[in-house]
Coordinates of C-alpha atoms and ligand atoms in Angstrom, one line a residue:
M1 CA -15.9 -2.0 17.1
E2 CA -12.6 -0.7 17.8
I3 CA -9.8 -0.2 14.7
I4 CA -6.5 0.8 15.7
H5 CA -4.8 2.3 12.2
I6 CA -1.1 2.3 12.2
S7 CA 0.4 4.5 9.8
A8 CA 3.9 6.4 8.6
E9 CA 1.4 9.6 7.7
C10 CA -2.0 11.2 8.6
Y11 CA -3.0 14.7 7.4
P12 CA -2.9 17.2 9.3
V13 CA -0.2 15.7 11.4
A14 CA 2.5 14.9 8.5
K15 CA 1.0 14.1 4.8
V16 CA 3.5 13.2 1.6
G17 CA 1.0 12.0 -0.1
G18 CA -2.4 10.0 -0.8
L19 CA -1.3 8.0 2.3
G20 CA -1.6 11.0 4.7
D21 CA -5.0 11.8 3.3
V22 CA -6.4 8.5 3.7
V23 CA -5.6 7.7 7.1
G24 CA -6.7 11.6 8.2
A25 CA -9.8 10.9 7.0
L26 CA -11.1 6.9 6.8
P27 CA -10.9 6.9 10.8
K28 CA -13.2 10.1 11.1
Y29 CA -15.9 8.1 9.1
Q30 CA -15.2 5.2 11.0
Q31 CA -16.0 6.9 14.1
E32 CA -19.7 8.5 12.4
K33 CA -20.4 5.3 11.7
G34 CA -20.4 4.4 15.5
H35 CA -17.1 2.5 15.8
I36 CA -14.3 3.9 18.0
A37 CA -11.2 4.5 15.3
K38 CA -7.9 5.4 16.6
V39 CA -4.5 6.2 15.0
L40 CA -0.8 5.4 16.0
M41 CA 2.1 6.9 14.0
P42 CA 5.5 8.1 14.5
F43 CA 6.6 11.4 16.0
Y44 CA 7.8 14.5 13.1
K45 CA 9.2 17.9 14.2
R46 CA 6.3 19.1 12.5
P47 CA 3.8 22.3 13.5
F48 CA 1.0 20.3 14.5
M49 CA 3.1 18.9 17.2
A50 CA 3.9 22.0 18.3
E51 CA 0.7 23.8 17.8
N52 CA -1.1 21.4 19.9
E53 CA -1.4 19.8 23.2
F54 CA -0.5 16.1 24.1
E55 CA -0.6 14.1 27.1
L56 CA 1.6 10.7 28.2
V57 CA -0.2 7.6 27.8
H58 CA 2.6 5.3 27.8
E59 CA 5.9 4.7 28.6
G60 CA 8.0 1.8 27.5
G61 CA 11.4 0.8 26.3
M62 CA 12.7 -1.9 24.3
W63 CA 15.8 -3.5 22.6
I64 CA 16.3 -2.8 18.9
G65 CA 19.2 -5.1 18.0
N66 CA 21.8 -3.9 20.7
D67 CA 20.5 -0.8 21.3
W68 CA 18.2 -0.2 24.1
R69 CA 15.5 2.5 23.1
H70 CA 13.4 4.5 25.4
F71 CA 9.7 5.2 24.0
D72 CA 6.9 7.4 24.9
V73 CA 3.3 7.2 23.3
I74 CA 1.5 10.7 23.5
K75 CA -2.2 11.2 22.7
E76 CA -3.8 14.8 21.3
K77 CA -5.9 16.2 24.0
N78 CA -8.7 18.0 22.3
N79 CA -10.1 15.4 19.9
K80 CA -8.8 18.1 16.6
L81 CA -9.2 15.1 13.9
G82 CA -12.3 13.7 15.2
F83 CA -10.4 10.5 16.4
D84 CA -8.0 9.7 18.7
L85 CA -4.4 10.7 17.7
Y86 CA -1.6 8.4 19.5
I87 CA 1.8 9.5 18.5
L88 CA 5.3 7.3 19.1
E89 CA 8.1 9.4 20.2
I90 CA 11.5 7.4 20.4
P91 CA 14.2 9.8 21.4
G92 CA 17.1 9.9 18.7
L93 CA 15.5 7.8 16.3
L94 CA 11.8 9.2 15.7
H95 CA 12.7 13.0 16.2
Q96 CA 13.3 14.5 12.2
E97 CA 11.1 16.9 10.2
N98 CA 11.1 14.4 7.1
V99 CA 8.7 11.4 7.0
Y100 CA 10.8 9.6 4.7
G101 CA 14.4 9.8 3.4
E102 CA 16.5 9.6 6.2
W103 CA 19.2 7.4 6.4
N104 CA 18.0 4.7 8.7
D105 CA 14.5 4.9 7.5
S106 CA 14.9 1.0 8.1
E107 CA 15.8 1.5 11.7
R108 CA 13.5 4.0 12.4
F109 CA 10.3 2.5 11.1
T110 CA 11.2 -1.4 12.4
A111 CA 11.4 0.8 15.6
F112 CA 8.3 1.9 15.1
Q113 CA 6.3 -1.0 14.6
I114 CA 8.3 -2.9 17.6
A115 CA 7.0 -0.1 20.3
A116 CA 3.9 0.0 18.6
L117 CA 3.3 -3.5 19.6
D118 CA 4.8 -3.3 23.1
W119 CA 2.2 -0.4 23.6
L120 CA -0.7 -2.7 22.0
N121 CA 0.7 -5.4 24.3
S122 CA -0.2 -3.8 27.4
W123 CA -3.5 -2.8 27.0
Q124 CA -5.6 -4.0 29.3
H125 CA -8.4 -4.8 26.7
K126 CA -7.3 -5.6 23.1
P127 CA -8.6 -3.8 19.6
D128 CA -11.0 -5.6 17.5
I129 CA -8.9 -4.8 14.3
I130 CA -5.3 -3.6 13.8
H131 CA -5.2 -2.1 10.4
C132 CA -1.6 -1.7 9.0
H133 CA -1.1 1.1 5.9
D134 CA 2.0 0.5 3.6
H135 CA 5.4 -0.9 4.1
Q136 CA 6.8 1.0 6.9
T137 CA 3.8 -1.0 9.1
G138 CA 4.6 -4.0 7.1
L139 CA 6.2 -6.1 9.8
I140 CA 3.4 -6.2 12.0
P141 CA 0.9 -9.1 10.7
F142 CA 4.2 -11.0 11.2
M143 CA 5.1 -10.0 14.4
M144 CA 1.9 -10.0 16.0
T145 CA 1.7 -13.6 15.3
Q146 CA 5.0 -15.0 15.5
C147 CA 7.2 -13.1 18.0
F148 CA 7.1 -14.7 21.4
K149 CA 6.3 -11.8 23.2
Y150 CA 3.1 -10.4 21.4
A151 CA 1.2 -13.7 22.1
S152 CA -1.5 -11.4 23.5
L153 CA -2.0 -10.4 19.9
K154 CA -2.0 -13.2 18.1
N155 CA -5.6 -13.8 17.7
I156 CA -6.4 -10.2 16.3
P157 CA -7.7 -9.7 12.8
S158 CA -4.8 -7.5 11.0
V159 CA -5.9 -5.9 8.0
F160 CA -3.0 -4.6 5.4
T161 CA -3.8 -1.8 2.8
I162 CA -1.4 -1.4 0.2
H163 CA -1.3 2.4 -1.0
N164 CA 1.8 1.7 -3.1
A165 CA 3.1 -1.6 -3.8
Q166 CA 6.4 0.2 -5.6
Y167 CA 7.9 0.6 -2.2
Q168 CA 8.8 -2.1 -0.1
G169 CA 10.8 -1.2 2.6
Q170 CA 13.3 -4.0 1.3
M171 CA 16.3 -4.6 4.0
G172 CA 19.0 -7.3 4.7
W173 CA 19.1 -10.1 6.4
D174 CA 21.7 -8.8 8.3
K175 CA 18.9 -6.6 10.0
M176 CA 17.2 -9.6 11.6
Y177 CA 18.7 -9.0 15.1
W178 CA 16.4 -5.9 15.2
L179 CA 13.6 -8.2 15.6
P180 CA 12.2 -9.8 18.8
S181 CA 12.6 -13.1 18.4
F182 CA 10.8 -16.0 16.7
D183 CA 11.6 -19.2 15.7
N184 CA 14.1 -19.1 13.2
W185 CA 12.5 -21.9 10.8
K186 CA 9.5 -19.0 10.2
T187 CA 12.2 -16.8 8.5
G188 CA 10.5 -17.5 5.0
M189 CA 7.4 -15.4 6.0
I190 CA 9.1 -12.5 5.9
D191 CA 11.6 -13.2 3.3
W192 CA 11.4 -12.3 -0.4
N193 CA 14.3 -12.8 -2.8
H194 CA 16.6 -13.2 -0.1
H195 CA 15.8 -10.3 2.0
I196 CA 13.5 -9.1 4.8
N197 CA 10.9 -7.5 2.9
P198 CA 8.1 -6.0 4.8
M199 CA 5.8 -5.3 1.8
A200 CA 6.0 -9.5 1.1
S201 CA 5.6 -9.7 5.0
A202 CA 2.4 -8.3 5.2
I203 CA 0.9 -9.6 2.0
K204 CA 1.8 -13.4 3.3
N205 CA 0.9 -12.8 7.1
A206 CA -1.8 -10.2 7.1
W207 CA -5.0 -11.8 7.4
H208 CA -6.6 -9.5 4.4
V209 CA -5.0 -7.2 2.6
T210 CA -6.5 -4.5 0.7
T211 CA -5.4 -2.1 -2.3
V212 CA -6.8 1.1 -2.7
S213 CA -8.9 0.4 -6.1
P214 CA -10.0 -2.5 -7.7
G215 CA -8.2 -2.0 -10.9
Y216 CA -4.9 -1.6 -9.1
L217 CA -5.4 -5.0 -7.6
Q218 CA -6.1 -6.5 -10.8
E219 CA -2.6 -4.7 -12.3
L220 CA -0.6 -6.1 -9.5
M221 CA -0.8 -9.4 -10.5
G222 CA 1.0 -8.7 -13.1
S223 CA 3.0 -5.5 -12.3
A224 CA 4.3 -5.3 -8.8
N225 CA 7.7 -4.4 -8.5
G226 CA 8.8 -8.2 -8.7
L227 CA 5.8 -9.5 -5.9
E228 CA 3.4 -10.5 -9.0
P229 CA 3.7 -14.4 -8.1
L230 CA 2.9 -13.4 -4.6
F231 CA 0.0 -11.4 -5.3
R232 CA -1.4 -14.4 -7.9
Q233 CA -0.7 -16.5 -4.7
E234 CA -2.7 -14.8 -2.3
A235 CA -5.4 -13.4 -4.5
G236 CA -8.2 -15.2 -2.1
K237 CA -7.5 -13.0 0.6
C238 CA -7.1 -9.8 -1.2
S239 CA -9.6 -6.8 -2.1
G240 CA -9.7 -3.4 -3.8
I241 CA -11.5 -0.3 -2.0
L242 CA -12.0 2.8 -3.6
N243 CA -10.8 5.7 -1.5
G244 CA -12.7 8.5 -0.7
I245 CA -12.4 11.9 -0.4
D246 CA -12.6 14.1 2.9
T247 CA -15.4 16.6 1.7
A248 CA -14.8 18.4 5.3
V249 CA -11.6 19.0 4.0
W250 CA -12.1 19.1 0.0
N251 CA -15.2 21.2 -0.8
P252 CA -15.1 24.2 -3.1
S253 CA -18.3 25.5 -1.2
T254 CA -16.6 25.8 2.5
D255 CA -12.6 25.5 1.4
D256 CA -10.7 28.3 3.4
M257 CA -7.7 27.6 1.6
I258 CA -9.3 29.3 -1.9
T259 CA -10.4 33.1 -3.1
A260 CA -13.9 32.4 -3.4
H261 CA -15.8 29.5 -2.5
Y262 CA -18.3 27.9 -5.3
N263 CA -21.0 25.4 -5.9
L264 CA -22.9 24.1 -8.4
K265 CA -25.1 27.0 -8.8
N266 CA -22.2 29.5 -9.0
F267 CA -19.0 27.4 -10.5
V268 CA -18.4 29.6 -13.2
S269 CA -17.7 32.9 -11.6
G270 CA -16.4 30.9 -8.3
K271 CA -14.1 29.4 -11.0
R272 CA -13.0 32.4 -12.7
K273 CA -11.8 34.2 -9.4
N274 CA -9.6 31.6 -8.2
K275 CA -8.2 31.1 -11.8
Q276 CA -7.5 34.7 -11.6
T277 CA -5.5 34.6 -8.4
L278 CA -3.6 31.9 -9.7
C279 CA -2.6 33.6 -12.7
D280 CA -1.7 36.7 -10.9
I281 CA 0.6 34.9 -8.9
F282 CA 2.3 32.7 -11.5
H283 CA 1.8 35.5 -14.3
L284 CA 0.0 33.7 -16.6
D285 CA -3.0 34.4 -19.2
A286 CA -6.4 33.7 -17.3
Q287 CA -7.9 33.9 -21.2
K288 CA -6.2 30.8 -21.6
P289 CA -7.0 27.2 -20.5
L290 CA -5.2 26.3 -17.8
F291 CA -3.7 22.9 -17.5
S292 CA -2.1 21.9 -14.0
F293 CA -0.3 19.1 -12.7
I294 CA 0.1 18.5 -8.9
G295 CA 2.1 15.6 -7.1
R296 CA 5.5 14.2 -6.6
L297 CA 7.7 14.6 -9.7
V298 CA 8.5 10.9 -10.0
D299 CA 8.6 9.1 -12.8
D300 CA 5.7 6.6 -11.6
K301 CA 3.4 9.9 -12.1
G302 CA 5.0 10.3 -15.6
A303 CA 6.6 13.8 -14.4
D304 CA 9.4 13.6 -16.4
L305 CA 7.6 13.4 -19.5
L306 CA 6.2 17.2 -18.4
P307 CA 9.1 19.4 -19.7
E308 CA 8.6 17.9 -23.1
A309 CA 4.8 17.6 -23.2
I310 CA 4.5 21.1 -22.1
L311 CA 7.1 22.5 -24.6
R312 CA 5.2 20.8 -27.7
A313 CA 2.0 21.3 -26.6
I314 CA 2.6 25.3 -26.3
N315 CA 3.6 24.8 -30.2
E316 CA 0.5 22.5 -31.3
T317 CA -1.7 24.7 -29.5
N318 CA -0.2 28.0 -31.0
H319 CA 0.1 29.5 -27.8
H320 CA -3.3 28.8 -26.8
A321 CA -2.9 27.0 -23.6
S322 CA -0.6 27.9 -20.0
F323 CA 0.7 25.4 -18.1
L324 CA 1.4 25.2 -14.1
V325 CA 3.1 22.5 -12.1
L326 CA 3.3 22.1 -8.2
G327 CA 5.7 19.3 -6.9
S328 CA 8.7 18.0 -5.5
G329 CA 10.8 14.7 -6.2
R330 CA 13.8 13.7 -8.4
G331 CA 16.1 16.4 -9.2
E332 CA 16.6 16.0 -12.6
I333 CA 12.7 16.4 -13.3
E334 CA 12.9 19.4 -10.8
G335 CA 16.2 21.0 -12.9
A336 CA 14.4 20.3 -16.1
L337 CA 11.1 22.1 -14.9
E338 CA 13.1 25.0 -14.3
Q339 CA 15.1 25.0 -17.0
I340 CA 12.2 25.2 -19.4
K341 CA 10.4 28.3 -17.7
P342 CA 12.8 31.2 -19.4
H343 CA 11.4 30.2 -22.8
L344 CA 8.1 30.0 -21.7
A345 CA 7.5 33.0 -19.8
G346 CA 3.8 34.0 -19.4
E347 CA 2.5 30.7 -20.8
Y348 CA 3.9 28.1 -18.1
N349 CA 5.2 28.3 -14.4
S350 CA 6.2 26.3 -11.3
F351 CA 6.3 25.8 -7.7
I352 CA 9.1 23.1 -6.6
G353 CA 8.4 22.5 -3.3
Y354 CA 5.3 21.2 -1.0
N355 CA 3.0 23.5 -0.5
E356 CA -1.2 22.6 0.7
R357 CA -2.5 25.7 0.5
L358 CA -1.1 26.2 -3.3
S359 CA -2.7 22.7 -4.1
H360 CA -6.3 23.7 -3.0
L361 CA -5.9 26.8 -5.2
I362 CA -4.7 25.0 -8.2
Y363 CA -7.8 22.4 -8.2
A364 CA -10.2 25.3 -7.9
G365 CA -8.9 27.3 -9.9
S366 CA -7.6 25.5 -13.0
D367 CA -9.3 24.4 -16.1
F368 CA -7.7 20.8 -16.6
L369 CA -5.5 18.6 -14.5
L370 CA -3.0 16.6 -16.0
M371 CA -2.2 12.9 -14.6
P372 CA 0.2 11.4 -17.1
S373 CA 0.5 8.3 -14.3
R374 CA 2.5 5.0 -15.3
V375 CA 1.4 3.8 -11.9
E376 CA -1.4 5.0 -9.9
P377 CA -3.1 3.0 -7.0
C378 CA -6.0 4.9 -6.6
G379 CA -5.1 8.3 -7.2
L380 CA -7.0 11.0 -4.9
N381 CA -5.9 14.2 -7.4
Q382 CA -8.5 13.3 -10.0
L383 CA -11.2 13.0 -7.3
Y384 CA -10.1 16.5 -5.8
S385 CA -10.4 18.2 -9.3
L386 CA -13.7 16.2 -10.0
K387 CA -15.1 17.8 -7.1
Y388 CA -14.1 21.4 -7.6
G389 CA -15.2 21.3 -11.1
T390 CA -11.8 20.7 -13.2
M391 CA -11.6 18.3 -16.0
P392 CA -8.8 15.5 -15.2
I393 CA -6.9 14.4 -17.9
V394 CA -5.6 11.0 -17.2
R395 CA -3.8 8.1 -18.5
G396 CA -6.2 4.9 -18.1
V397 CA -4.2 3.1 -15.4
G398 CA -5.2 1.9 -11.7
G399 CA -7.6 3.9 -9.9
L400 CA -7.5 6.7 -12.8
R401 CA -9.1 3.8 -15.2
D402 CA -11.9 3.0 -12.1
T403 CA -12.7 6.6 -11.5
V404 CA -12.6 8.5 -14.6
I405 CA -14.6 7.8 -17.9
D406 CA -13.4 9.8 -21.1
F407 CA -16.3 12.8 -22.1
G408 CA -16.3 11.0 -25.7
D409 CA -17.9 7.7 -23.6
P410 CA -21.2 7.2 -22.6
G411 CA -21.6 8.8 -19.2
G412 CA -18.2 10.4 -19.6
Y413 CA -16.7 13.5 -17.8
G414 CA -13.0 13.3 -17.8
I415 CA -10.2 12.9 -20.5
R416 CA -8.5 9.5 -20.7
F417 CA -5.6 8.6 -22.8
V418 CA -3.5 5.0 -23.3
Q419 CA 0.1 5.6 -23.2
P420 CA 2.2 7.7 -20.9
S421 CA 3.7 9.1 -23.8
I422 CA 4.5 13.1 -25.2
E423 CA 2.1 12.0 -27.9
D424 CA -0.7 11.2 -26.0
I425 CA -0.4 13.9 -23.5
C426 CA -0.3 16.6 -26.5
H427 CA -3.3 15.0 -28.0
S428 CA -5.3 15.0 -24.7
I429 CA -4.0 18.7 -24.1
N430 CA -5.7 19.8 -27.7
R431 CA -8.7 18.0 -27.3
G432 CA -8.9 20.1 -23.7
V433 CA -7.7 23.4 -25.8
A434 CA -11.1 22.4 -28.2
L435 CA -13.4 22.0 -25.4
Y436 CA -12.5 24.9 -23.8
Q437 CA -13.6 26.9 -26.6
D438 CA -16.9 25.2 -26.3
V439 CA -18.0 26.9 -23.1
K440 CA -21.7 25.3 -22.7
K441 CA -20.5 21.7 -23.1
L442 CA -17.6 22.2 -20.9
N443 CA -20.2 23.8 -17.9
D444 CA -22.2 20.6 -18.5
L445 CA -19.2 18.4 -17.9
R446 CA -18.1 20.4 -15.2
R447 CA -21.5 20.4 -13.3
Q448 CA -21.8 16.7 -13.8
M449 CA -18.2 16.0 -12.3
M450 CA -19.3 18.2 -9.5
K451 CA -22.2 15.9 -8.6
L452 CA -20.1 12.8 -8.6
D453 CA -20.0 11.5 -5.2
F454 CA -16.5 10.0 -4.0
S455 CA -16.8 10.8 -0.4
W456 CA -15.7 8.1 2.0
D457 CA -19.0 7.2 2.9
T458 CA -19.2 4.2 0.9
S459 CA -15.6 3.1 1.3
A460 CA -15.5 3.6 5.0
Q461 CA -18.5 1.3 5.2
Q462 CA -17.0 -1.4 2.5
Y463 CA -13.9 -1.3 5.6
I464 CA -16.4 -2.0 8.2
D465 CA -18.1 -5.2 6.3
L466 CA -14.8 -6.5 5.6
Y467 CA -13.5 -6.4 9.4
K468 CA -16.8 -8.3 10.2
T469 CA -16.1 -11.0 7.8
L470 CA -12.9 -11.5 10.1
K471 CA -14.1 -11.3 13.3
Ligands
LIG501 P1 0.6 9.5 -3.8 O1 0.2 9.5 -2.7 O2 1.1 8.7 -5.0 O3 1.5 10.8 -3.9 P2 -2.0 10.5 -4.3 O4 -2.7 11.0 -5.5 O5 -2.8 9.7 -3.8 O6 -0.7 10.2 -4.8 O7 -2.1 11.7 -3.4 C1 -1.1 13.0 -3.6 C2 -2.0 13.8 -2.8 O8 -0.4 14.7 -2.0 C3 -3.0 14.7 -2.9 O9 -3.4 15.5 -1.6 C4 -2.0 15.8 -3.6 O10 -2.9 17.3 -3.5 C5 -0.9 15.9 -2.7 N1 0.3 16.9 -3.0 C6 1.1 16.1 -3.7 N2 2.1 16.6 -3.9 C7 1.9 18.2 -3.3 C8 2.4 19.3 -3.4 N3 3.8 19.4 -4.0 N4 2.0 19.8 -2.8 C9 0.8 20.0 -2.2 N5 0.0 19.0 -2.3 C10 0.8 17.8 -3.0

């Protein structure tokens, strides 16, 4: 089977969050299962582009509204990612470093989708599956079936995976003139709430829709940033497939971004060395249990709760815990996390920004990983932390509920709480501090976590099985 994944992110070319990790890994595992999996993504001015060799495979041009845009498709020459990687360049539109957050995101990603289909339309043969990811590719299933110029793509099954339904790419109907022509009476197929809504459009038009965990799909029926009725209506063609982790990248016994490698046999000393490095860098006391947070500093992740929760937990535990935060996002949260620093020197520190290498060291060197999310479609952080023997402390929501069992329950290995509140977070931190005193129990639990199998193998097969039902 030949599958083409179309996505705004792909690790290691450009990653903002879990979408990048998934699109950088899933195709590799599909290739290993004997299929041809390719990725098409937009160009960003990133080191990967300068450090690797590319060849031109297609040149095209398209109208986006009144503007004629030239575009190139280039292919990475040396199979660096374990699958064919194609990059779409549109001079003047796709040339920034940032993946998101440009003033013209709607135009950039609409143009990306049109150029992507123009390119696929030009292929001599056709892929078996077009697999789109998140709203930046959400208009593709509609355009494939309804835009006159893509008639040759009409019968190819499209799969749309929702990594996060909070972001929907909504834009005004005045942007309709960007799209290639289709029957005007079909506008309802891309409309939601009197706007063009790429996420809603994909749910309506894709042959099949998946979410990145089964629990998240259930939650979307009741809470989906306005799309709840649509999810309920289309439930029959939706399913949840849990993300996996790429063990070639996330493995404490081979990870070259950490200080000391470790495995099931020597994790106690291995983790201690990584923790020491981390504590030296951030001036923390390595004797105390270390609670960390990694992620986008947004309310969905519960990051707004961190400053007060950290302050309170340090007092409640009588200064028996250390805290470290890595992330960037909403300015006020970044500011609040910086503001508490002078009061908590030696007990709390943060790195405001994005740092892949540091994230690996934090997974390896921390004792506990905090995830007080309000919304969590799958969550990869808890899966990485389990693999690195770091106990996740999670709010039971979405994929977190699907993957973390409280150590107080049969077979459990993590800490789970109910409300995204300061009280629940502090209570869980107190439980962590108490557990830290019970060295044998904590180490038994660490061993148990590290043995869990959340690799991509099973999930990649589930996608293949799904594609087969659509052929
Ligand atoms: P989301 O996609 O909602 O941001 P996920 O849990 O699915 O959340 O994936 C987050 C990914 O992004 C993980 O690989 C995590 O380690 C990484 N990440 C998030 N913020 C940072 C950061 N500031 N620096 C390095 N890695 C980060």
